[in-house]
Coordinates of N, CA and C in Angstrom, one line a residue:
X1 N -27.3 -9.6 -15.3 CA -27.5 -8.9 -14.1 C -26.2 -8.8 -13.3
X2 N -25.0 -9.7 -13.4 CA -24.4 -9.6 -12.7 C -23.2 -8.6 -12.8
X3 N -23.3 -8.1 -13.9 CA -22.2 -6.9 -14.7 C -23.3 -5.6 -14.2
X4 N -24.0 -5.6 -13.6 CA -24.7 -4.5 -13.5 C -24.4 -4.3 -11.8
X5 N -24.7 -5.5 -11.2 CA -24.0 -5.4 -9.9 C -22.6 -5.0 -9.8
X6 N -21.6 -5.5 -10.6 CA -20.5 -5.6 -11.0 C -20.2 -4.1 -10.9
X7 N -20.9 -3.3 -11.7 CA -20.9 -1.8 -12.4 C -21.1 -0.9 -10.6
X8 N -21.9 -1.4 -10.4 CA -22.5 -0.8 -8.9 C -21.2 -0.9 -7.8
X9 N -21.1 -2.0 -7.1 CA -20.1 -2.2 -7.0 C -18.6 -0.8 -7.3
X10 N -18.6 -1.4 -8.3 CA -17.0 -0.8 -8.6 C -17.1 0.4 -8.2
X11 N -18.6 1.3 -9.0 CA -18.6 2.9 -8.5 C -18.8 3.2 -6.9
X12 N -19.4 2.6 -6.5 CA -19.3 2.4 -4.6 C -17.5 2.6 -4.5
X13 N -17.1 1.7 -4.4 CA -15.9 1.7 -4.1 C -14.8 2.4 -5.2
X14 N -15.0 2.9 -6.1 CA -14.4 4.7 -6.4 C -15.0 6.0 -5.6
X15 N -16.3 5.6 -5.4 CA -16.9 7.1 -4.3 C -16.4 6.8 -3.1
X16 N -16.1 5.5 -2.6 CA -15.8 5.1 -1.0 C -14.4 6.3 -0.9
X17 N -13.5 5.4 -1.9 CA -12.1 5.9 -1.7 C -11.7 7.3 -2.4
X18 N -13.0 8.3 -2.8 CA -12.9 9.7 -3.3 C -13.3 10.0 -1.9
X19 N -14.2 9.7 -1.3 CA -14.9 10.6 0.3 C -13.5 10.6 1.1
X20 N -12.7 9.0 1.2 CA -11.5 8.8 2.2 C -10.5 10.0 1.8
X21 N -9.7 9.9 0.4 CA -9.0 10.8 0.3 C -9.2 12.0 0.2
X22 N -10.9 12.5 0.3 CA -10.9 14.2 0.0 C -10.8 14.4 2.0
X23 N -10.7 13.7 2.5 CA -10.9 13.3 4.1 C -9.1 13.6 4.4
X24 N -8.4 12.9 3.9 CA -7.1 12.6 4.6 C -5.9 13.7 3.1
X25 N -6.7 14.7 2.2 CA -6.5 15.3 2.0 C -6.1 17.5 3.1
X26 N -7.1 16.9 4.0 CA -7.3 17.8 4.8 C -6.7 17.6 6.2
X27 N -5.6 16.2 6.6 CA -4.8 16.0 7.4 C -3.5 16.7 7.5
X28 N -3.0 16.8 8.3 CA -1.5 17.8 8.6 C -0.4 16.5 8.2
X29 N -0.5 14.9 8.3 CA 0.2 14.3 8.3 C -0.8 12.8 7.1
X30 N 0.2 12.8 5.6 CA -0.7 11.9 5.0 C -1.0 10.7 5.7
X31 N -2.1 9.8 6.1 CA -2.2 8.3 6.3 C -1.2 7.5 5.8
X32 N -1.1 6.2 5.5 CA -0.2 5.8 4.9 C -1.4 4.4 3.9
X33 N -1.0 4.0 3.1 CA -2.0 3.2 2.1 C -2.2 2.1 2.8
X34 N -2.3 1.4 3.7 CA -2.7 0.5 4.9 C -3.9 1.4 5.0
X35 N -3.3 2.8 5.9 CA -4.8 3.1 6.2 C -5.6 3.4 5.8
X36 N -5.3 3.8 4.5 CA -6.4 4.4 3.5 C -6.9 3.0 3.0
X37 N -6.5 2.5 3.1 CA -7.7 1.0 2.5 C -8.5 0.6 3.3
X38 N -7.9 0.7 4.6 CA -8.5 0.5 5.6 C -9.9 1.3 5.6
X39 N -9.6 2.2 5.6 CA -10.5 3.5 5.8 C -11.7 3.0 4.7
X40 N -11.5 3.1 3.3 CA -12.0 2.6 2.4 C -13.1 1.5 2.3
X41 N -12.6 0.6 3.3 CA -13.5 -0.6 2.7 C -14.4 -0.3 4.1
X42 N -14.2 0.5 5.3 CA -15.1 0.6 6.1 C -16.1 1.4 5.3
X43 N -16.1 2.6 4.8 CA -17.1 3.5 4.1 C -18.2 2.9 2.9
X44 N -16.8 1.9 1.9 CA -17.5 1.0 1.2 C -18.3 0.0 1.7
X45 N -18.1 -0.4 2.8 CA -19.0 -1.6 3.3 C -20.4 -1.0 3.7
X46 N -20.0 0.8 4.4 CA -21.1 1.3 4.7 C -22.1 1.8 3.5
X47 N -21.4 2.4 2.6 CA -22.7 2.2 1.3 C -23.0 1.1 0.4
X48 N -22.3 0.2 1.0 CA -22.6 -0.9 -0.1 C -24.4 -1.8 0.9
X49 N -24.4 -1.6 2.1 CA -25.1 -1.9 3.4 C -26.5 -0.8 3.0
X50 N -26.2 0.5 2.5 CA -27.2 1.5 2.2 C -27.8 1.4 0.9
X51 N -27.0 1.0 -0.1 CA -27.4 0.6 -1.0 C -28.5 -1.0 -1.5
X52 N -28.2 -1.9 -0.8 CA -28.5 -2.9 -0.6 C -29.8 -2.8 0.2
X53 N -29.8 -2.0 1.1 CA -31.0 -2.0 2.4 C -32.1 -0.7 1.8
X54 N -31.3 0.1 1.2 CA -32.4 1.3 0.5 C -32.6 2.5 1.7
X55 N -31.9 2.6 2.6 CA -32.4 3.6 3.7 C -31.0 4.0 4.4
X56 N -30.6 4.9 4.6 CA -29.5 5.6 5.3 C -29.8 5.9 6.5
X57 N -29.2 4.9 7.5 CA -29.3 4.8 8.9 C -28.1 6.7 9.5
X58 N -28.7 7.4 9.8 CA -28.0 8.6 10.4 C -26.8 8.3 11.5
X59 N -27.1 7.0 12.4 CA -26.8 6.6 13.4 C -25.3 5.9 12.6
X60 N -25.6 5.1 12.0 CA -24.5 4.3 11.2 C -23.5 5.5 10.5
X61 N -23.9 6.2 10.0 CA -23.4 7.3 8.8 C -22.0 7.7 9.9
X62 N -22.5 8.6 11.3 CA -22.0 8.8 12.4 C -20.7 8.2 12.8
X63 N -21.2 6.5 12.5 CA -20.1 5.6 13.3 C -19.2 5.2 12.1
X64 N -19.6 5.4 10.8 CA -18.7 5.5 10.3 C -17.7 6.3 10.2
X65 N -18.3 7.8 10.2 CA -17.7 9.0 10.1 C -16.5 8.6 11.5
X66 N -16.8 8.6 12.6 CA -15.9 8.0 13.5 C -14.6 7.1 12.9
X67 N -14.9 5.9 12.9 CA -14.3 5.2 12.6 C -13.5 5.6 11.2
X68 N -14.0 6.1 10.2 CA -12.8 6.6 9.4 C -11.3 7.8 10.1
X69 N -12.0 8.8 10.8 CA -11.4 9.6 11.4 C -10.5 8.6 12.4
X70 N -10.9 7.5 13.4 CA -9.6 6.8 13.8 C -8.9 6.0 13.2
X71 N -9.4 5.5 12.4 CA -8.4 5.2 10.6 C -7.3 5.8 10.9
X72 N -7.5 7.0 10.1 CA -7.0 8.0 9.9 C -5.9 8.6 10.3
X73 N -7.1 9.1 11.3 CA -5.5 9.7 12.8 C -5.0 8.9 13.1
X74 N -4.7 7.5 13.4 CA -3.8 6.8 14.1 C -4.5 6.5 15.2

């Protein structure tokens, strides 16, 4: 069971950090790898919380979406 979490896991956090970079792909100035991890483990924490919980809070989605974007920009 725990290679299966394992599995879960890992692909969360390859989708986290595909959403971040298709994100800071469309910036005028790249982030720098500080932020983008930063950025990353906020989103990953947020679907790993969705995943776990079974329901996608709109409100949370939001404050992520935020919070990656001040990541981001600086």
């Amino acid at each position: 069971m725990r290679s299966l979490e394992a599995n879960e896991d890992a692909a969360l956090k390859w989708s986290s950090a595909q959403v971040v970079y298709d994100i800071a792909r469309h910036m005028k100035e790249a982030p720098d790898e500080d932020r983008l991890n930063e950025a990353i483990a906020v989103v990953h924490g947020h679907q790993m919380t969705v995943a776990h919980d079974g329901a996608l809070d709109p409100g949370a989605a939001y404050s992520v979406g935020i919070s990656v974007a001040k990541i981001l920009g600086g």
